[in-house]
Tab-separated table of C-alpha atoms and ligand atoms in Angstrom:
chain	number	residue	atom	x	y	z
C	1	MET	CA	-17.249	9.734	23.207
C	2	SER	CA	-17.309	13.303	21.688
C	3	THR	CA	-19.857	14.780	19.614
C	4	PHE	CA	-17.520	13.892	16.685
C	5	GLN	CA	-16.828	10.423	14.902
C	6	ALA	CA	-14.414	9.742	12.172
C	7	PRO	CA	-15.849	10.464	8.669
C	8	LYS	CA	-17.593	7.753	6.857
C	9	GLY	CA	-15.385	5.380	5.171
C	10	THR	CA	-12.397	6.471	7.559
C	11	TYR	CA	-11.178	5.172	10.653
C	12	ASP	CA	-8.217	6.044	13.220
C	13	LEU	CA	-5.309	3.854	13.881
C	14	THR	CA	-4.853	3.796	17.571
C	15	PRO	CA	-2.574	1.598	19.856
C	16	PRO	CA	-1.766	-1.066	20.001
C	17	ARG	CA	-3.026	-1.892	16.406
C	18	SER	CA	-1.444	1.052	15.062
C	19	ALA	CA	2.183	-0.457	15.739
C	20	THR	CA	1.336	-3.198	13.628
C	21	PHE	CA	0.479	-0.683	10.363
C	22	LEU	CA	4.094	0.784	11.035
C	23	ALA	CA	5.434	-2.500	10.955
C	24	VAL	CA	3.720	-3.273	7.989
C	25	ARG	CA	5.012	-0.016	6.288
C	26	GLU	CA	8.528	-0.797	7.469
C	27	ALA	CA	8.412	-4.535	6.023
C	28	ILE	CA	7.002	-3.365	2.545
C	29	SER	CA	9.540	-0.632	2.470
C	30	ALA	CA	12.706	-2.719	3.584
C	31	PRO	CA	13.218	-4.833	0.419
C	32	LEU	CA	12.810	-1.669	-1.604
C	33	ARG	CA	15.301	0.168	0.291
C	34	ASP	CA	17.685	-2.670	0.123
C	35	SER	CA	17.329	-2.593	-3.546
C	36	GLY	CA	18.334	0.901	-4.595
C	37	TYR	CA	15.005	2.716	-4.111
C	38	GLY	CA	15.136	6.060	-2.806
C	39	TYR	CA	12.467	7.578	-0.790
C	40	ILE	CA	10.043	10.298	-2.314
C	41	GLU	CA	7.274	12.082	-0.792
C	42	THR	CA	4.653	14.251	-2.794
C	43	PRO	CA	1.676	16.431	-1.724
C	44	GLY	CA	-1.594	14.778	-0.445
C	45	PHE	CA	-3.344	16.877	-3.572
C	46	GLU	CA	-2.462	17.573	-6.887
C	47	ASN	CA	-4.152	19.384	-9.888
C	48	VAL	CA	-6.967	17.370	-10.845
C	49	GLU	CA	-5.893	17.449	-14.596
C	50	LEU	CA	-2.856	15.211	-13.514
C	51	PHE	CA	-5.254	12.450	-12.626
C	52	ALA	CA	-7.759	12.923	-15.171
C	53	ARG	CA	-5.139	12.572	-17.704
C	54	GLY	CA	-2.883	10.202	-16.004
C	55	VAL	CA	-5.103	7.733	-14.319
C	56	GLY	CA	-7.815	8.047	-17.325
C	57	GLU	CA	-11.077	9.825	-18.093
C	58	SER	CA	-12.870	6.642	-18.290
C	59	THR	CA	-11.812	4.871	-14.870
C	60	ASP	CA	-14.116	4.750	-12.001
C	61	ILE	CA	-11.353	6.489	-9.966
C	62	VAL	CA	-11.689	9.617	-12.064
C	63	THR	CA	-15.273	9.744	-12.890
C	64	LYS	CA	-16.835	8.507	-9.764
C	65	GLU	CA	-14.348	8.183	-6.940
C	66	MET	CA	-12.248	11.670	-6.829
C	67	TYR	CA	-12.467	13.882	-4.002
C	68	THR	CA	-11.998	17.319	-5.913
C	69	LEU	CA	-12.062	20.638	-4.515
C	70	THR	CA	-11.571	24.063	-5.819
C	71	THR	CA	-9.309	26.476	-3.708
C	72	LYS	CA	-10.010	30.167	-3.009
C	73	GLY	CA	-7.591	30.778	-5.643
C	74	SER	CA	-9.798	29.080	-8.265
C	75	ASP	CA	-7.400	26.172	-8.531
C	76	GLN	CA	-8.933	22.879	-9.017
C	77	LEU	CA	-7.254	20.127	-7.069
C	78	ALA	CA	-8.019	16.502	-6.069
C	79	LEU	CA	-6.969	14.384	-3.188
C	80	ARG	CA	-4.596	12.053	-4.709
C	81	PRO	CA	-6.577	8.539	-5.397
C	82	GLU	CA	-3.231	6.914	-6.345
C	83	GLY	CA	0.617	7.458	-6.233
C	84	THR	CA	1.962	6.571	-9.701
C	85	ALA	CA	0.894	9.832	-11.504
C	86	SER	CA	2.142	12.171	-8.586
C	87	VAL	CA	5.503	10.524	-8.169
C	88	LEU	CA	6.194	10.716	-12.093
C	89	ARG	CA	4.940	14.017	-11.980
C	90	ALA	CA	7.481	14.973	-9.291
C	91	ALA	CA	10.430	12.751	-10.616
C	92	LEU	CA	10.050	14.744	-14.263
C	93	GLU	CA	9.750	17.949	-12.434
C	94	ALA	CA	12.991	17.448	-10.376
C	95	ASN	CA	14.555	16.140	-13.639
C	96	LEU	CA	15.517	12.953	-11.984
C	97	HIS	CA	15.300	11.368	-15.289
C	98	LYS	CA	17.984	13.519	-16.812
C	99	ALA	CA	20.459	12.848	-13.974
C	100	GLY	CA	21.610	9.977	-16.252
C	101	ASN	CA	20.971	7.144	-14.051
C	102	LEU	CA	18.099	5.224	-15.276
C	103	PRO	CA	15.736	3.619	-14.103
C	104	VAL	CA	15.029	6.330	-11.460
C	105	LYS	CA	13.895	3.875	-8.558
C	106	LEU	CA	11.627	5.629	-5.897
C	107	TRP	CA	9.450	4.190	-3.074
C	108	TYR	CA	6.830	5.858	-1.191
C	109	SER	CA	4.325	5.741	1.731
C	110	GLY	CA	1.474	7.561	2.424
C	111	SER	CA	-2.458	8.216	2.487
C	112	TYR	CA	-4.871	7.832	-0.840
C	113	TYR	CA	-8.427	9.180	-0.726
C	114	ARG	CA	-11.192	7.639	-2.882
C	115	TYR	CA	-15.116	8.205	-2.683
C	116	GLU	CA	-15.857	4.717	-2.654
C	117	ARG	CA	-18.782	2.790	-1.279
C	118	PRO	CA	-17.634	1.792	2.235
C	119	GLN	CA	-17.505	-1.924	3.178
C	120	ALA	CA	-14.818	-4.212	5.125
C	121	GLY	CA	-11.385	-3.524	3.468
C	122	ARG	CA	-12.507	-0.736	1.322
C	123	TYR	CA	-12.225	2.699	2.673
C	124	ARG	CA	-12.234	6.528	1.445
C	125	HIS	CA	-8.925	6.964	3.213
C	126	PHE	CA	-6.336	4.134	2.999
C	127	SER	CA	-2.793	3.703	3.002
C	128	GLN	CA	-0.359	2.208	0.321
C	129	VAL	CA	3.128	1.837	-0.013
C	130	GLY	CA	4.594	2.024	-3.374
C	131	ALA	CA	7.400	1.460	-5.507
C	132	GLU	CA	8.224	2.927	-9.076
C	133	ALA	CA	10.930	2.444	-11.509
C	134	ILE	CA	10.945	5.112	-13.954
C	135	GLY	CA	12.813	5.357	-17.547
C	136	THR	CA	13.755	1.775	-18.507
C	137	GLU	CA	12.283	-0.922	-20.409
C	138	ASP	CA	13.550	-4.308	-19.084
C	139	PRO	CA	11.854	-7.259	-17.959
C	140	VAL	CA	14.375	-7.940	-15.226
C	141	LEU	CA	12.788	-4.827	-13.573
C	142	ASP	CA	9.273	-6.143	-14.074
C	143	ALA	CA	10.407	-9.118	-12.568
C	144	GLU	CA	12.653	-7.321	-9.701
C	145	LEU	CA	9.419	-5.432	-8.423
C	146	ILE	CA	7.091	-8.492	-8.371
C	147	ILE	CA	9.735	-10.589	-6.707
C	148	LEU	CA	10.335	-7.564	-3.917
C	149	ALA	CA	6.618	-7.410	-3.419
C	150	ASP	CA	6.551	-11.477	-2.910
C	151	GLN	CA	9.571	-10.998	-0.325
C	152	ALA	CA	7.870	-8.188	1.576
C	153	TYR	CA	4.688	-10.287	2.009
C	154	ARG	CA	6.538	-13.193	2.772
C	155	SER	CA	8.813	-11.535	5.695
C	156	LEU	CA	5.441	-10.478	7.165
C	157	GLY	CA	4.619	-14.171	7.421
C	158	LEU	CA	1.733	-14.188	4.670
C	159	ARG	CA	1.257	-17.407	2.771
C	160	GLN	CA	-2.357	-17.221	1.714
C	161	PHE	CA	-1.795	-14.899	-1.452
C	162	ARG	CA	-1.288	-15.246	-4.830
C	163	ILE	CA	-0.068	-13.188	-7.732
C	164	LEU	CA	-2.036	-12.975	-11.091
C	165	LEU	CA	0.009	-12.086	-13.839
C	166	ASN	CA	-1.017	-10.782	-17.218
C	167	SER	CA	0.033	-8.793	-20.357
C	168	LEU	CA	-1.940	-5.803	-21.582
C	169	GLY	CA	0.047	-5.519	-24.671
C	170	ASP	CA	1.438	-2.084	-26.109
C	171	LYS	CA	0.545	0.864	-28.060
C	172	GLU	CA	1.046	-1.638	-31.166
C	173	CYS	CA	-1.045	-4.391	-30.507
C	174	ARG	CA	-3.695	-3.122	-27.911
C	175	PRO	CA	-5.565	-0.774	-30.206
C	176	VAL	CA	-5.954	-3.877	-32.683
C	177	TYR	CA	-7.290	-5.893	-29.726
C	178	ARG	CA	-9.441	-3.142	-28.499
C	179	GLU	CA	-11.279	-2.788	-31.453
C	180	ALA	CA	-11.905	-6.789	-31.950
C	181	LEU	CA	-13.231	-6.656	-28.507
C	182	GLN	CA	-15.394	-3.813	-29.215
C	183	THR	CA	-17.124	-5.402	-32.374
C	184	PHE	CA	-17.529	-8.558	-30.159
C	185	LEU	CA	-19.184	-6.595	-27.285
C	186	ARG	CA	-21.312	-4.544	-29.106
C	187	ASP	CA	-23.669	-7.789	-30.301
C	188	LEU	CA	-24.002	-8.632	-26.716
C	189	ASP	CA	-27.325	-8.137	-24.649
C	190	LEU	CA	-26.009	-5.445	-21.995
C	191	ASP	CA	-27.182	-2.799	-19.968
C	192	GLU	CA	-26.819	0.801	-21.127
C	193	GLU	CA	-24.001	1.589	-18.599
C	194	THR	CA	-22.020	-1.402	-20.053
C	195	ARG	CA	-22.616	-0.418	-23.643
C	196	ARG	CA	-21.122	2.916	-22.599
C	197	ARG	CA	-18.338	1.212	-21.107
C	198	ILE	CA	-17.549	-0.907	-24.492
C	199	GLU	CA	-16.873	2.545	-26.185
C	200	ILE	CA	-14.666	4.167	-23.643
C	201	ASN	CA	-12.630	1.378	-22.153
C	202	PRO	CA	-13.996	-1.951	-23.427
C	203	LEU	CA	-11.454	-3.974	-21.364
C	204	ARG	CA	-13.155	-3.212	-18.252
C	205	VAL	CA	-16.018	-5.015	-19.546
C	206	LEU	CA	-13.974	-8.300	-19.234
C	207	ASP	CA	-13.710	-7.232	-15.525
C	208	ASP	CA	-17.492	-7.444	-15.000
C	209	LYS	CA	-18.423	-9.371	-11.782
C	210	ARG	CA	-21.985	-10.428	-12.721
C	211	ALA	CA	-22.776	-13.810	-13.803
C	212	ASP	CA	-24.669	-13.224	-16.879
C	213	VAL	CA	-22.066	-10.851	-18.077
C	214	GLN	CA	-19.511	-13.475	-17.358
C	215	LYS	CA	-21.519	-16.261	-19.584
C	216	GLN	CA	-21.741	-13.852	-22.742
C	217	LEU	CA	-18.047	-13.418	-22.684
C	218	THR	CA	-16.811	-16.973	-22.953
C	219	ASP	CA	-15.853	-16.486	-26.547
C	220	ALA	CA	-14.571	-13.110	-26.160
C	221	PRO	CA	-11.219	-12.414	-28.254
C	222	LYS	CA	-8.178	-13.109	-26.077
C	223	LEU	CA	-5.694	-10.421	-25.941
C	224	ARG	CA	-3.104	-13.247	-25.813
C	225	ASP	CA	-3.969	-14.146	-29.453
C	226	TYR	CA	-3.453	-10.466	-30.230
C	227	LEU	CA	0.096	-9.777	-28.506
C	228	CYS	CA	2.612	-8.574	-30.798
C	229	ASP	CA	5.700	-10.504	-31.033
C	230	ALA	CA	7.999	-8.078	-28.937
C	231	CYS	CA	5.191	-7.999	-26.152
C	232	LYS	CA	5.070	-11.968	-26.206
C	233	ALA	CA	8.773	-12.292	-25.939
C	234	TYR	CA	8.889	-9.478	-23.424
C	235	HIS	CA	5.907	-11.332	-21.302
C	236	GLU	CA	8.121	-14.679	-21.267
C	237	GLU	CA	11.209	-13.158	-20.261
C	238	VAL	CA	9.235	-11.655	-17.191
C	239	ARG	CA	7.327	-14.962	-16.413
C	240	ALA	CA	10.849	-16.679	-16.955
C	241	LEU	CA	12.811	-14.612	-14.576
C	242	ILE	CA	10.141	-14.686	-11.693
C	243	THR	CA	9.828	-18.627	-11.973
C	244	ALA	CA	13.770	-18.572	-11.799
C	245	ALA	CA	13.648	-16.705	-8.392
C	246	GLY	CA	10.936	-19.411	-7.440
C	247	VAL	CA	7.923	-16.988	-7.115
C	248	VAL	CA	4.882	-18.690	-7.896
C	249	PHE	CA	2.040	-16.908	-10.010
C	250	GLU	CA	-0.937	-17.656	-12.015
C	251	ASP	CA	-1.550	-16.322	-15.521
C	252	ASP	CA	-4.833	-14.233	-15.514
C	253	GLU	CA	-5.943	-12.996	-18.975
C	254	LYS	CA	-8.850	-11.344	-17.170
C	255	LEU	CA	-6.553	-9.052	-15.367
C	256	VAL	CA	-7.091	-5.690	-16.950
C	257	ARG	CA	-6.715	-3.306	-13.531
C	258	GLY	CA	-8.672	-0.330	-13.089
C	259	LEU	CA	-6.287	2.257	-14.221
C	260	ASP	CA	-5.899	3.436	-17.742
C	261	TYR	CA	-2.117	3.902	-18.035
C	262	TYR	CA	-1.168	0.172	-17.945
C	263	THR	CA	0.739	-1.487	-21.067
C	264	ARG	CA	2.351	-5.049	-20.877
C	265	THR	CA	3.092	-6.286	-17.475
C	266	THR	CA	0.367	-6.227	-14.988
C	267	PHE	CA	0.128	-8.000	-11.881
C	268	GLU	CA	-2.247	-8.070	-8.690
C	269	PHE	CA	-1.770	-9.877	-5.302
C	270	VAL	CA	-4.750	-11.343	-3.976
C	271	HIS	CA	-5.370	-12.927	-0.395
C	272	ASP	CA	-7.814	-15.626	0.045
C	273	GLY	CA	-8.643	-14.429	3.194
C	274	LEU	CA	-10.340	-11.268	2.495
C	275	GLY	CA	-13.773	-12.116	1.129
C	276	SER	CA	-14.662	-9.602	-1.982
C	277	GLN	CA	-11.955	-6.999	-1.460
C	278	SER	CA	-9.276	-9.289	-2.157
C	279	ALA	CA	-6.625	-7.359	-3.831
C	280	VAL	CA	-3.874	-6.476	-1.569
C	281	GLY	CA	-1.478	-4.805	-3.963
C	282	GLY	CA	-1.204	-4.242	-7.631
C	283	GLY	CA	0.877	-2.842	-10.427
C	284	GLY	CA	2.354	-3.171	-13.631
C	285	ARG	CA	4.024	-1.144	-16.412
C	286	TYR	CA	3.072	2.015	-17.770
C	287	ASP	CA	5.200	3.175	-20.575
C	288	GLY	CA	2.848	5.526	-21.833
C	289	LEU	CA	2.047	7.617	-18.823
C	290	SER	CA	5.059	9.790	-18.939
C	291	GLU	CA	3.614	11.414	-22.514
C	292	MET	CA	0.085	11.431	-21.461
C	293	ILE	CA	1.090	14.056	-18.799
C	294	GLY	CA	3.384	15.897	-20.988
C	295	GLY	CA	6.749	14.407	-20.294
C	296	PRO	CA	9.167	12.566	-22.494
C	297	GLU	CA	9.069	8.952	-23.415
C	298	LEU	CA	9.634	7.130	-20.367
C	299	PRO	CA	8.856	3.302	-20.056
C	300	SER	CA	8.216	2.748	-16.511
C	301	VAL	CA	6.892	-0.033	-13.917
C	302	GLY	CA	5.434	0.017	-10.475
C	303	TRP	CA	3.224	-1.259	-7.820
C	304	ALA	CA	1.460	-0.081	-4.904
C	305	LEU	CA	0.609	-2.408	-1.916
C	306	GLY	CA	-2.424	-1.721	0.397
C	307	VAL	CA	-1.427	-1.332	4.299
C	308	ASP	CA	-4.778	-1.661	5.321
C	309	ARG	CA	-5.852	-5.078	3.679
C	310	THR	CA	-2.235	-6.111	4.248
C	311	VAL	CA	-3.149	-5.674	7.984
C	312	LEU	CA	-6.398	-7.217	7.311
C	313	ALA	CA	-4.740	-10.367	5.612
C	314	LEU	CA	-2.211	-10.939	8.487
C	315	GLU	CA	-5.363	-10.883	10.717
C	316	ALA	CA	-7.110	-13.248	8.657
C	317	GLU	CA	-4.265	-15.546	8.597
C	318	GLY	CA	-3.636	-15.186	12.568
C	319	VAL	CA	-0.171	-13.961	12.095
C	320	GLU	CA	1.024	-12.099	14.896
C	321	LEU	CA	3.782	-10.056	13.907
C	322	ASP	CA	6.688	-10.197	16.909
C	323	LEU	CA	6.854	-6.587	17.678
C	324	PRO	CA	9.479	-5.576	20.281
C	325	ALA	CA	8.305	-3.758	23.255
C	326	THR	CA	8.905	-0.328	23.138
C	327	THR	CA	9.753	0.485	26.914
C	328	SER	CA	12.817	-1.390	28.103
C	329	VAL	CA	12.565	0.206	31.825
C	330	TYR	CA	9.712	1.534	33.607
C	331	ALA	CA	10.005	3.709	36.851
C	332	VAL	CA	7.620	3.396	39.766
C	333	PRO	CA	8.116	6.268	42.246
C	334	LEU	CA	6.542	5.880	45.739
C	335	GLY	CA	6.117	9.295	47.050
C	336	GLU	CA	7.205	12.935	46.340
C	337	GLU	CA	10.754	12.754	46.665
C	338	ALA	CA	11.140	9.385	44.594
C	339	ARG	CA	9.116	11.386	41.856
C	340	ARG	CA	11.900	13.867	41.559
C	341	VAL	CA	14.348	11.477	41.616
C	342	LEU	CA	13.089	8.599	39.292
C	343	PHE	CA	12.132	11.015	37.123
C	344	GLY	CA	15.950	12.501	37.004
C	345	VAL	CA	16.940	8.652	36.137
C	346	VAL	CA	14.277	8.351	33.254
C	347	THR	CA	15.577	11.158	31.819
C	348	GLU	CA	19.174	10.112	31.977
C	349	LEU	CA	18.354	6.758	30.659
C	350	ARG	CA	16.833	8.322	27.868
C	351	ARG	CA	19.493	10.496	26.975
C	352	ALA	CA	21.462	7.359	27.067
C	353	GLY	CA	19.332	5.590	24.292
C	354	ILE	CA	17.440	3.580	26.618
C	355	ALA	CA	13.569	3.698	26.285
C	356	ALA	CA	12.296	4.565	29.549
C	357	ASP	CA	8.765	5.396	30.724
C	358	PHE	CA	7.272	6.852	34.201
C	359	ALA	CA	4.326	6.069	36.202
C	360	PHE	CA	2.709	9.431	36.031
C	361	GLY	CA	-0.055	10.849	38.499
C	362	GLY	CA	1.334	9.583	41.661
C	363	ARG	CA	-0.373	6.406	41.468
C	364	GLY	CA	-0.500	3.456	44.116
C	365	LEU	CA	2.148	0.706	43.774
C	366	LYS	CA	-0.344	-1.852	42.505
C	367	GLY	CA	-1.767	0.262	39.767
C	368	ALA	CA	1.472	1.365	38.574
C	369	MET	CA	2.802	-2.203	38.664
C	370	LYS	CA	0.143	-2.870	36.231
C	371	SER	CA	1.037	-0.101	33.828
C	372	ALA	CA	4.649	-1.411	34.111
C	373	ASN	CA	3.481	-4.963	33.077
C	374	ARG	CA	1.171	-3.434	30.213
C	375	SER	CA	4.187	-1.386	28.986
C	376	GLY	CA	6.227	-4.596	28.070
C	377	ALA	CA	9.464	-3.249	29.916
C	378	ARG	CA	11.839	-5.579	30.874
C	379	TYR	CA	12.790	-4.041	34.144
C	380	THR	CA	10.767	-1.735	36.610
C	381	LEU	CA	12.854	0.840	39.051
C	382	VAL	CA	11.004	0.891	42.108
C	383	ALA	CA	12.031	3.483	44.938
C	384	GLY	CA	10.276	4.883	48.208
C	385	GLU	CA	11.544	6.754	50.903
C	386	ARG	CA	13.536	4.135	52.524
C	387	ASP	CA	15.113	3.177	49.360
C	388	LEU	CA	16.296	6.712	48.762
C	389	ALA	CA	17.672	7.148	52.297
C	390	GLU	CA	19.867	4.158	51.624
C	391	GLY	CA	20.882	5.445	48.155
C	392	VAL	CA	19.172	2.575	46.007
C	393	VAL	CA	16.333	1.883	44.101
C	394	GLN	CA	14.752	-1.514	43.624
C	395	LEU	CA	15.735	-2.867	40.008
C	396	LYS	CA	13.070	-5.374	39.468
C	397	ASP	CA	13.881	-8.082	36.402
C	398	MET	CA	9.968	-8.712	34.819
C	399	GLU	CA	11.066	-11.793	33.455
C	400	SER	CA	12.324	-13.811	36.111
C	401	GLY	CA	10.609	-11.638	38.834
C	402	GLU	CA	13.987	-11.142	41.029
C	403	GLN	CA	14.385	-7.832	42.802
C	404	THR	CA	17.811	-6.437	43.893
C	405	ALA	CA	18.639	-3.016	45.412
C	406	VAL	CA	21.284	-1.286	43.277
C	407	PRO	CA	22.842	1.886	43.978
C	408	LEU	CA	21.208	4.911	42.589
R	501	LIG	P1	-5.221	0.186	-7.113
R	501	LIG	O1	-4.453	1.670	-7.156
R	501	LIG	O2	-6.540	0.249	-6.971
R	501	LIG	O3	-4.734	-0.983	-7.789
R	501	LIG	O4	-4.906	-0.075	-5.387
R	501	LIG	C1	-3.824	-1.001	-5.062
R	501	LIG	C2	-3.984	-1.271	-3.316
R	501	LIG	O5	-4.321	-0.167	-2.687
R	501	LIG	C3	-5.108	-2.488	-3.494
R	501	LIG	O6	-4.752	-3.525	-3.724
R	501	LIG	C4	-5.427	-2.527	-2.293
R	501	LIG	O7	-4.668	-3.057	-1.289
R	501	LIG	C5	-5.410	-0.858	-2.074
R	501	LIG	N1	-6.789	-0.128	-2.142
R	501	LIG	C6	-7.048	0.579	-3.082
R	501	LIG	N2	-8.433	1.107	-2.742
R	501	LIG	C7	-8.398	1.057	-1.413
R	501	LIG	C8	-9.586	1.233	-0.975
R	501	LIG	N3	-10.374	2.038	-1.012
R	501	LIG	N4	-9.617	0.798	0.876
R	501	LIG	C9	-8.730	-0.090	1.311
R	501	LIG	N5	-7.324	-0.152	0.482
R	501	LIG	C10	-7.526	0.011	-1.062
């Protein structure tokens, strides 16, 4: 071990586990790529204001968890704590919404940073694959995204996840509910911090995990009773569409999510094998976000699935992904001359598109064959002086164990 270790709350992805991460990213993005979503990549940091305005000044993400920095040029930046605000910023900047082809459907994959208290499944650096559909208000779009996330998890073999669904109302009905909730909450016996939360983000109080708080919330006004007719109809349509697709979900009135920009549809994917950090992904509609960051009105919907927690979920369910071996042919030279010749063969194979690897370092036959086995290669090429003198190499089929001499 060196003097240095990965910073607190982070970990390295190393083989062989790293292959699972790649496969998970691939599996989550595949349904998106097949559904008209184009790839977008944005910087790992943004102007801090983007998140303050977009994600919300009252959220934990912005007040407590953001990695902020001042550059030598006095710019105030933040490592991105989430993807949606950046993607929308980039789409607006590139005028993608003006190309006359709404919704703009985008997918992304990358690293995100939150200064959280590290624990199992909660890291300071984590990885998400996300999707955003920008510029269209259509319940079919909300349904599409939920169905595609469900498809992604299923394609990985996950079964023990649940989909929680809620509607947060819109700019007409949510403020009315917010006020009714505040009036109710102000009369409760709550600590100072929670009392402050009532004033800036009362819906988050519903999310409080403490039993004594939850007990007082039994008779809290329900958002459902305040939804306007348009929001109700919209939500019913989303529910009907995902039901028709055979996707099972649970209505969860308490689902508010930790970001301020959500309106109407909100959803979360939870996995029952993960303990307290059970959310493997989440998302929803954010009809007001574009205007909040200075853009035009662009009703949008999206989600982000956590790659780290998806891998943990696979491990919790005991799902082993069927990852094909990366090496097809492994070359084992015995002696100097064979090294040169077989390395030439390996180079030729690679150029012909056949994945090949080589026993480096002049090891003996036994150690080299161990490496060949570990590589998962279907065939091993072995050659010593005598083989070369005869103009052959030994081709070993690693499945049957059969070995045949083939001409070089
Ligand atoms: P959020 O933007 O908070 O809704 O996060 C979306 C998904 O990203 C979550 O469901 C998690 O799977 C993942 N995620 C968020 N924060 C973390 C974290 N600190 N560590 C690991 N995964 C995270």
